Amino acid sequence: MIDFTNIEYLKTGNPKQVQAYETLKQNKVMEVLSEFDPILAGTIPINIDIENSDLDVICYWKNKTEFIAAISSSFENKNGFKIRETIIDQRESVIANFKIDDFEIEIFGQNIPTKNQNAYKHMIIEHEILESKGENFRLEIIKLKQNGYKTEPAFGELLGLKANPYLELLEYKV
């Protein structure tokens, strides 16, 4: 199993993964966020990204004000920087977006350890499903995503999940 908590695995990945690694390293994104236990989540780590996929970095903050200050002071000079607070799954959440090199970057933080956040859990489950179902399944997921599906609904479609794929995937057993 890949250790998704350390981006070193990207160095030996596909060209987009290598490019993501270089962008994150050169701009010290993970280093700046290190006190918030950052993990790169989403589609690029598990090789189901499409052309406009972003780099999703999830974080765990204990003090929301300090988290916002750290993100703002480090990234507010980046192209298209925006930061907002919202409620997701009944939890206070902070989302920052900006662009570095060829990547849109989203930093997502909640007061939940990163490995317990849904984005991480979804990625791990999706990775296990991809490993068990093979290359044709992976290509079908990408095709659905290119046709406008979000990731979890694409998995739901191919796996025959009926109700809410975001919740059902969390319970899915490979």
Short mmCIF file of N, CA, C and O in Angstrom, two decimals, residues 9-116:
data_model
loop_
_atom_site.label_atom_id
_atom_site.label_comp_id
_atom_site.label_asym_id
_atom_site.label_seq_id
_atom_site.Cartn_x
_atom_site.Cartn_y
_atom_site.Cartn_z
N TYR A 9 6.08 9.37 -2.92
CA TYR A 9 5.62 8.38 -3.91
C TYR A 9 5.35 9.03 -5.27
O TYR A 9 5.40 8.36 -6.31
N LEU A 10 5.06 10.32 -5.28
CA LEU A 10 4.76 11.01 -6.55
C LEU A 10 5.98 11.06 -7.47
O LEU A 10 5.83 11.12 -8.69
N LYS A 11 7.17 11.05 -6.90
CA LYS A 11 8.41 11.16 -7.69
C LYS A 11 8.54 10.07 -8.73
O LYS A 11 9.18 10.26 -9.76
N THR A 12 7.96 8.90 -8.47
CA THR A 12 8.09 7.78 -9.40
C THR A 12 6.76 7.48 -10.10
O THR A 12 6.58 6.41 -10.66
N GLY A 13 5.85 8.44 -10.08
CA GLY A 13 4.54 8.25 -10.69
C GLY A 13 4.50 8.67 -12.14
O GLY A 13 5.54 8.79 -12.82
N ASN A 14 3.30 8.90 -12.62
CA ASN A 14 3.11 9.34 -14.01
C ASN A 14 3.59 10.80 -14.14
O ASN A 14 3.90 11.45 -13.14
N PRO A 15 3.68 11.31 -15.37
CA PRO A 15 4.22 12.67 -15.55
C PRO A 15 3.49 13.75 -14.73
O PRO A 15 4.13 14.65 -14.19
N LYS A 16 2.18 13.65 -14.62
CA LYS A 16 1.44 14.66 -13.85
C LYS A 16 1.75 14.55 -12.36
O LYS A 16 1.86 15.55 -11.66
N GLN A 17 1.92 13.33 -11.87
CA GLN A 17 2.28 13.14 -10.46
C GLN A 17 3.68 13.70 -10.18
O GLN A 17 3.90 14.36 -9.16
N VAL A 18 4.61 13.48 -11.10
CA VAL A 18 5.97 14.01 -10.95
C VAL A 18 5.91 15.54 -10.95
O VAL A 18 6.56 16.21 -10.12
N GLN A 19 5.13 16.10 -11.86
CA GLN A 19 4.99 17.56 -11.93
C GLN A 19 4.34 18.10 -10.65
O GLN A 19 4.76 19.13 -10.13
N ALA A 20 3.35 17.39 -10.12
CA ALA A 20 2.71 17.79 -8.86
C ALA A 20 3.73 17.79 -7.73
O ALA A 20 3.79 18.72 -6.92
N TYR A 21 4.54 16.74 -7.68
CA TYR A 21 5.58 16.64 -6.65
C TYR A 21 6.52 17.85 -6.73
O TYR A 21 6.81 18.49 -5.71
N GLU A 22 6.98 18.14 -7.94
CA GLU A 22 7.93 19.25 -8.11
C GLU A 22 7.30 20.58 -7.72
O GLU A 22 7.94 21.40 -7.05
N THR A 23 6.05 20.79 -8.09
CA THR A 23 5.37 22.04 -7.73
C THR A 23 5.22 22.16 -6.22
O THR A 23 5.50 23.22 -5.64
N LEU A 24 4.78 21.08 -5.57
CA LEU A 24 4.60 21.13 -4.12
C LEU A 24 5.93 21.31 -3.40
O LEU A 24 6.01 22.06 -2.42
N LYS A 25 6.98 20.65 -3.88
CA LYS A 25 8.30 20.75 -3.25
C LYS A 25 8.92 22.13 -3.46
O LYS A 25 9.37 22.78 -2.50
N GLN A 26 8.96 22.59 -4.72
CA GLN A 26 9.60 23.86 -5.02
C GLN A 26 8.92 25.03 -4.30
O GLN A 26 9.58 26.01 -3.95
N ASN A 27 7.63 24.92 -4.09
CA ASN A 27 6.88 26.00 -3.43
C ASN A 27 6.66 25.74 -1.95
O ASN A 27 5.94 26.47 -1.29
N LYS A 28 7.28 24.66 -1.45
CA LYS A 28 7.27 24.33 -0.03
C LYS A 28 5.85 24.26 0.56
O LYS A 28 5.63 24.61 1.73
N VAL A 29 4.89 23.81 -0.24
CA VAL A 29 3.50 23.78 0.21
C VAL A 29 3.34 22.87 1.43
O VAL A 29 2.78 23.28 2.46
N MET A 30 3.83 21.65 1.33
CA MET A 30 3.67 20.71 2.44
C MET A 30 4.50 21.14 3.66
O MET A 30 4.09 20.95 4.80
N GLU A 31 5.64 21.73 3.39
CA GLU A 31 6.51 22.22 4.46
C GLU A 31 5.83 23.34 5.25
O GLU A 31 5.79 23.33 6.48
N VAL A 32 5.24 24.30 4.52
CA VAL A 32 4.54 25.41 5.16
C VAL A 32 3.37 24.91 6.01
O VAL A 32 3.08 25.44 7.07
N LEU A 33 2.72 23.86 5.52
CA LEU A 33 1.53 23.32 6.20
C LEU A 33 1.87 22.22 7.21
O LEU A 33 0.95 21.64 7.81
N SER A 34 3.14 21.92 7.41
CA SER A 34 3.54 20.72 8.17
C SER A 34 2.90 20.63 9.56
O SER A 34 2.57 19.54 10.01
N GLU A 35 2.71 21.75 10.24
CA GLU A 35 2.12 21.68 11.58
C GLU A 35 0.64 21.29 11.55
O GLU A 35 0.04 21.01 12.59
N PHE A 36 0.05 21.25 10.34
CA PHE A 36 -1.37 20.91 10.19
C PHE A 36 -1.57 19.52 9.59
O PHE A 36 -2.63 19.21 9.06
N ASP A 37 -0.53 18.69 9.64
CA ASP A 37 -0.60 17.30 9.19
C ASP A 37 -1.18 17.17 7.78
O ASP A 37 -2.16 16.45 7.55
N PRO A 38 -0.58 17.86 6.80
CA PRO A 38 -1.16 17.89 5.45
C PRO A 38 -1.03 16.55 4.71
O PRO A 38 -0.04 15.84 4.87
N ILE A 39 -2.05 16.23 3.95
CA ILE A 39 -2.02 15.05 3.08
C ILE A 39 -2.58 15.47 1.72
O ILE A 39 -3.63 16.11 1.66
N LEU A 40 -1.86 15.11 0.66
CA LEU A 40 -2.39 15.33 -0.68
C LEU A 40 -3.45 14.26 -0.93
O LEU A 40 -3.16 13.07 -0.89
N ALA A 41 -4.68 14.70 -1.16
CA ALA A 41 -5.78 13.77 -1.40
C ALA A 41 -6.30 13.99 -2.82
O ALA A 41 -5.69 14.71 -3.60
N GLY A 42 -7.40 13.34 -3.14
CA GLY A 42 -8.02 13.57 -4.44
C GLY A 42 -7.59 12.59 -5.52
O GLY A 42 -7.15 11.48 -5.24
N THR A 43 -7.70 13.05 -6.76
CA THR A 43 -7.56 12.15 -7.90
C THR A 43 -6.14 11.99 -8.42
O THR A 43 -5.80 10.94 -8.97
N ILE A 44 -5.30 12.99 -8.26
CA ILE A 44 -3.94 12.90 -8.79
C ILE A 44 -3.14 11.80 -8.08
O ILE A 44 -2.49 11.00 -8.76
N PRO A 45 -3.21 11.69 -6.76
CA PRO A 45 -2.45 10.61 -6.11
C PRO A 45 -2.85 9.20 -6.57
O PRO A 45 -2.00 8.30 -6.59
N ILE A 46 -4.12 9.00 -6.94
CA ILE A 46 -4.56 7.65 -7.31
C ILE A 46 -4.75 7.48 -8.82
O ILE A 46 -5.36 6.52 -9.27
N ASN A 47 -4.22 8.44 -9.59
CA ASN A 47 -4.13 8.30 -11.04
C ASN A 47 -5.49 8.19 -11.74
O ASN A 47 -5.66 7.41 -12.67
N ILE A 48 -6.45 9.00 -11.29
CA ILE A 48 -7.73 9.09 -12.00
C ILE A 48 -8.06 10.56 -12.29
O ILE A 48 -9.22 10.92 -12.46
N ASP A 49 -7.02 11.38 -12.35
CA ASP A 49 -7.22 12.80 -12.62
C ASP A 49 -7.55 13.03 -14.09
O ASP A 49 -7.27 12.20 -14.95
N ILE A 50 -8.18 14.16 -14.32
CA ILE A 50 -8.44 14.60 -15.68
C ILE A 50 -7.74 15.94 -15.87
O ILE A 50 -7.09 16.43 -14.95
N GLU A 51 -7.87 16.52 -17.04
CA GLU A 51 -7.07 17.69 -17.39
C GLU A 51 -7.14 18.80 -16.35
O GLU A 51 -6.13 19.39 -16.00
N ASN A 52 -8.32 19.11 -15.84
CA ASN A 52 -8.46 20.24 -14.92
C ASN A 52 -8.47 19.85 -13.44
O ASN A 52 -8.88 20.63 -12.60
N SER A 53 -8.00 18.66 -13.12
CA SER A 53 -7.96 18.23 -11.71
C SER A 53 -7.00 19.11 -10.92
O SER A 53 -5.93 19.48 -11.41
N ASP A 54 -7.39 19.41 -9.68
CA ASP A 54 -6.54 20.24 -8.84
C ASP A 54 -5.78 19.39 -7.83
O ASP A 54 -5.98 18.18 -7.73
N LEU A 55 -4.90 20.05 -7.11
CA LEU A 55 -4.18 19.40 -6.02
C LEU A 55 -4.94 19.73 -4.74
O LEU A 55 -5.05 20.90 -4.36
N ASP A 56 -5.48 18.72 -4.11
CA ASP A 56 -6.27 18.89 -2.89
C ASP A 56 -5.40 18.52 -1.69
O ASP A 56 -5.05 17.35 -1.52
N VAL A 57 -5.09 19.50 -0.88
CA VAL A 57 -4.29 19.26 0.32
C VAL A 57 -5.21 19.41 1.52
O VAL A 57 -5.75 20.50 1.76
N ILE A 58 -5.41 18.32 2.24
CA ILE A 58 -6.25 18.37 3.43
C ILE A 58 -5.38 18.59 4.67
O ILE A 58 -4.24 18.13 4.72
N CYS A 59 -5.93 19.32 5.62
CA CYS A 59 -5.18 19.68 6.82
C CYS A 59 -6.05 19.55 8.07
O CYS A 59 -7.28 19.59 8.00
N TYR A 60 -5.37 19.42 9.19
CA TYR A 60 -6.00 19.31 10.50
C TYR A 60 -5.56 20.50 11.34
O TYR A 60 -4.38 20.65 11.65
N TRP A 61 -6.52 21.37 11.65
CA TRP A 61 -6.18 22.50 12.51
C TRP A 61 -6.83 22.33 13.88
O TRP A 61 -7.91 21.78 14.01
N LYS A 62 -6.09 22.78 14.88
CA LYS A 62 -6.64 22.80 16.23
C LYS A 62 -7.14 24.21 16.56
O LYS A 62 -8.06 24.38 17.33
N ASN A 63 -6.50 25.21 15.92
CA ASN A 63 -6.88 26.60 16.11
C ASN A 63 -7.13 27.19 14.72
O ASN A 63 -6.20 27.40 13.95
N LYS A 64 -8.40 27.42 14.43
CA LYS A 64 -8.79 27.89 13.09
C LYS A 64 -8.13 29.22 12.75
O LYS A 64 -7.67 29.42 11.62
N THR A 65 -8.05 30.13 13.69
CA THR A 65 -7.47 31.45 13.43
C THR A 65 -6.00 31.33 13.04
O THR A 65 -5.55 31.98 12.10
N GLU A 66 -5.26 30.48 13.73
CA GLU A 66 -3.85 30.26 13.40
C GLU A 66 -3.70 29.60 12.03
O GLU A 66 -2.78 29.93 11.27
N PHE A 67 -4.60 28.67 11.70
CA PHE A 67 -4.57 28.02 10.39
C PHE A 67 -4.80 29.03 9.27
O PHE A 67 -4.04 29.08 8.30
N ILE A 68 -5.81 29.86 9.43
CA ILE A 68 -6.11 30.89 8.43
C ILE A 68 -4.93 31.85 8.28
O ILE A 68 -4.53 32.18 7.15
N ALA A 69 -4.34 32.25 9.39
CA ALA A 69 -3.20 33.16 9.34
C ALA A 69 -2.01 32.52 8.62
O ALA A 69 -1.34 33.17 7.81
N ALA A 70 -1.74 31.24 8.90
CA ALA A 70 -0.62 30.55 8.27
C ALA A 70 -0.82 30.44 6.76
O ALA A 70 0.12 30.67 5.98
N ILE A 71 -2.02 30.08 6.35
CA ILE A 71 -2.30 29.96 4.91
C ILE A 71 -2.20 31.33 4.24
O ILE A 71 -1.58 31.48 3.19
N SER A 72 -2.83 32.31 4.86
CA SER A 72 -2.84 33.65 4.25
C SER A 72 -1.43 34.21 4.11
O SER A 72 -1.05 34.70 3.03
N SER A 73 -0.63 34.12 5.16
CA SER A 73 0.71 34.72 5.10
C SER A 73 1.59 33.98 4.09
O SER A 73 2.48 34.59 3.49
N SER A 74 1.34 32.70 3.88
CA SER A 74 2.19 31.93 2.96
C SER A 74 1.74 31.97 1.51
O SER A 74 2.57 31.86 0.61
N PHE A 75 0.44 32.09 1.27
CA PHE A 75 -0.06 31.92 -0.10
C PHE A 75 -0.88 33.08 -0.65
O PHE A 75 -1.30 33.03 -1.80
N GLU A 76 -1.08 34.14 0.14
CA GLU A 76 -1.95 35.22 -0.34
C GLU A 76 -1.40 35.93 -1.58
O GLU A 76 -2.15 36.56 -2.31
N ASN A 77 -0.10 35.78 -1.85
CA ASN A 77 0.49 36.40 -3.03
C ASN A 77 0.39 35.52 -4.28
O ASN A 77 0.84 35.89 -5.35
N LYS A 78 -0.21 34.34 -4.15
CA LYS A 78 -0.34 33.42 -5.29
C LYS A 78 -1.55 33.83 -6.14
O LYS A 78 -2.51 34.42 -5.65
N ASN A 79 -1.48 33.47 -7.41
CA ASN A 79 -2.55 33.82 -8.36
C ASN A 79 -3.91 33.31 -7.88
O ASN A 79 -4.04 32.15 -7.52
N GLY A 80 -4.89 34.18 -7.91
CA GLY A 80 -6.27 33.81 -7.62
C GLY A 80 -6.52 33.41 -6.18
O GLY A 80 -7.52 32.73 -5.90
N PHE A 81 -5.67 33.84 -5.25
CA PHE A 81 -5.84 33.42 -3.86
C PHE A 81 -7.20 33.85 -3.31
O PHE A 81 -7.59 35.01 -3.40
N LYS A 82 -7.90 32.88 -2.74
CA LYS A 82 -9.17 33.13 -2.04
C LYS A 82 -9.20 32.19 -0.84
O LYS A 82 -8.73 31.06 -0.92
N ILE A 83 -9.77 32.67 0.23
CA ILE A 83 -9.94 31.81 1.41
C ILE A 83 -11.33 32.07 1.97
O ILE A 83 -11.81 33.21 1.93
N ARG A 84 -11.97 31.00 2.41
CA ARG A 84 -13.32 31.16 2.96
C ARG A 84 -13.55 30.14 4.05
O ARG A 84 -12.87 29.11 4.13
N GLU A 85 -14.50 30.48 4.88
CA GLU A 85 -14.94 29.56 5.93
C GLU A 85 -16.33 29.08 5.57
O GLU A 85 -17.14 29.84 5.04
N THR A 86 -16.60 27.82 5.84
CA THR A 86 -17.91 27.25 5.54
C THR A 86 -18.17 26.09 6.50
O THR A 86 -17.30 25.73 7.29
N ILE A 87 -19.36 25.52 6.40
CA ILE A 87 -19.70 24.34 7.20
C ILE A 87 -19.88 23.17 6.23
O ILE A 87 -20.64 23.26 5.27
N ILE A 88 -19.13 22.10 6.45
CA ILE A 88 -19.23 20.88 5.64
C ILE A 88 -19.40 19.71 6.59
O ILE A 88 -18.62 19.55 7.53
N ASP A 89 -20.42 18.90 6.34
CA ASP A 89 -20.73 17.78 7.23
C ASP A 89 -20.83 18.24 8.69
O ASP A 89 -20.30 17.60 9.59
N GLN A 90 -21.47 19.38 8.87
CA GLN A 90 -21.68 19.96 10.21
C GLN A 90 -20.39 20.28 10.94
O GLN A 90 -20.34 20.31 12.16
N ARG A 91 -19.33 20.52 10.17
CA ARG A 91 -18.04 20.87 10.76
C ARG A 91 -17.54 22.18 10.18
O ARG A 91 -17.64 22.41 8.97
N GLU A 92 -16.95 23.01 11.05
CA GLU A 92 -16.32 24.23 10.56
C GLU A 92 -15.19 23.81 9.62
O GLU A 92 -14.41 22.93 9.94
N SER A 93 -15.13 24.47 8.46
CA SER A 93 -14.13 24.14 7.45
C SER A 93 -13.54 25.43 6.89
O SER A 93 -14.23 26.44 6.79
N VAL A 94 -12.28 25.35 6.53
CA VAL A 94 -11.59 26.46 5.89
C VAL A 94 -11.09 25.95 4.54
O VAL A 94 -10.49 24.87 4.46
N ILE A 95 -11.37 26.72 3.49
CA ILE A 95 -10.94 26.33 2.15
C ILE A 95 -10.20 27.50 1.50
O ILE A 95 -10.74 28.61 1.43
N ALA A 96 -9.00 27.22 1.06
CA ALA A 96 -8.21 28.23 0.33
C ALA A 96 -7.94 27.69 -1.07
O ALA A 96 -7.66 26.50 -1.24
N ASN A 97 -8.03 28.57 -2.05
CA ASN A 97 -7.75 28.21 -3.44
C ASN A 97 -6.77 29.21 -4.03
O ASN A 97 -6.85 30.40 -3.75
N PHE A 98 -5.87 28.69 -4.85
CA PHE A 98 -4.93 29.55 -5.57
C PHE A 98 -4.27 28.71 -6.65
O PHE A 98 -4.48 27.50 -6.74
N LYS A 99 -3.46 29.36 -7.46
CA LYS A 99 -2.80 28.65 -8.56
C LYS A 99 -1.29 28.80 -8.42
O LYS A 99 -0.79 29.88 -8.10
N ILE A 100 -0.59 27.68 -8.61
CA ILE A 100 0.88 27.69 -8.69
C ILE A 100 1.25 26.87 -9.91
O ILE A 100 0.76 25.75 -10.09
N ASP A 101 2.12 27.44 -10.73
CA ASP A 101 2.53 26.77 -11.98
C ASP A 101 1.27 26.39 -12.77
O ASP A 101 0.43 27.23 -13.01
N ASP A 102 1.15 25.11 -13.15
CA ASP A 102 0.00 24.68 -13.93
C ASP A 102 -1.11 24.09 -13.07
O ASP A 102 -2.05 23.49 -13.60
N PHE A 103 -1.00 24.22 -11.75
CA PHE A 103 -1.96 23.57 -10.87
C PHE A 103 -2.84 24.55 -10.10
O PHE A 103 -2.34 25.52 -9.53
N GLU A 104 -4.13 24.24 -10.09
CA GLU A 104 -5.03 24.83 -9.10
C GLU A 104 -4.77 24.06 -7.82
O GLU A 104 -4.67 22.83 -7.84
N ILE A 105 -4.65 24.77 -6.73
CA ILE A 105 -4.42 24.12 -5.44
C ILE A 105 -5.56 24.49 -4.51
O ILE A 105 -5.97 25.65 -4.45
N GLU A 106 -6.08 23.48 -3.82
CA GLU A 106 -7.09 23.73 -2.80
C GLU A 106 -6.55 23.18 -1.48
O GLU A 106 -6.18 22.02 -1.39
N ILE A 107 -6.52 24.06 -0.49
CA ILE A 107 -6.16 23.65 0.86
C ILE A 107 -7.46 23.60 1.65
O ILE A 107 -8.20 24.60 1.70
N PHE A 108 -7.72 22.45 2.22
CA PHE A 108 -8.97 22.22 2.95
C PHE A 108 -8.60 21.85 4.39
O PHE A 108 -7.83 20.92 4.59
N GLY A 109 -9.14 22.57 5.33
CA GLY A 109 -8.83 22.26 6.72
C GLY A 109 -10.06 22.12 7.59
O GLY A 109 -11.03 22.87 7.43
N GLN A 110 -10.02 21.14 8.48
CA GLN A 110 -11.05 20.95 9.49
C GLN A 110 -10.38 20.58 10.80
O GLN A 110 -9.21 20.17 10.82
N ASN A 111 -11.13 20.69 11.88
CA ASN A 111 -10.63 20.29 13.19
C ASN A 111 -10.87 18.79 13.39
O ASN A 111 -11.48 18.35 14.35
N ILE A 112 -10.39 18.02 12.41
CA ILE A 112 -10.47 16.56 12.41
C ILE A 112 -9.12 16.06 11.91
O ILE A 112 -8.63 16.55 10.88
N PRO A 113 -8.49 15.10 12.58
CA PRO A 113 -7.22 14.57 12.06
C PRO A 113 -7.37 14.18 10.58
O PRO A 113 -8.39 13.63 10.18
N THR A 114 -6.35 14.48 9.79
CA THR A 114 -6.47 14.30 8.34
C THR A 114 -6.84 12.88 7.94
O THR A 114 -7.64 12.69 7.02
N LYS A 115 -6.31 11.89 8.61
CA LYS A 115 -6.65 10.51 8.24
C LYS A 115 -8.11 10.16 8.57
O LYS A 115 -8.61 9.14 8.11
N ASN A 116 -8.77 10.98 9.37
CA ASN A 116 -10.18 10.75 9.70
C ASN A 116 -11.12 11.58 8.83
O ASN A 116 -12.34 11.47 8.97
#
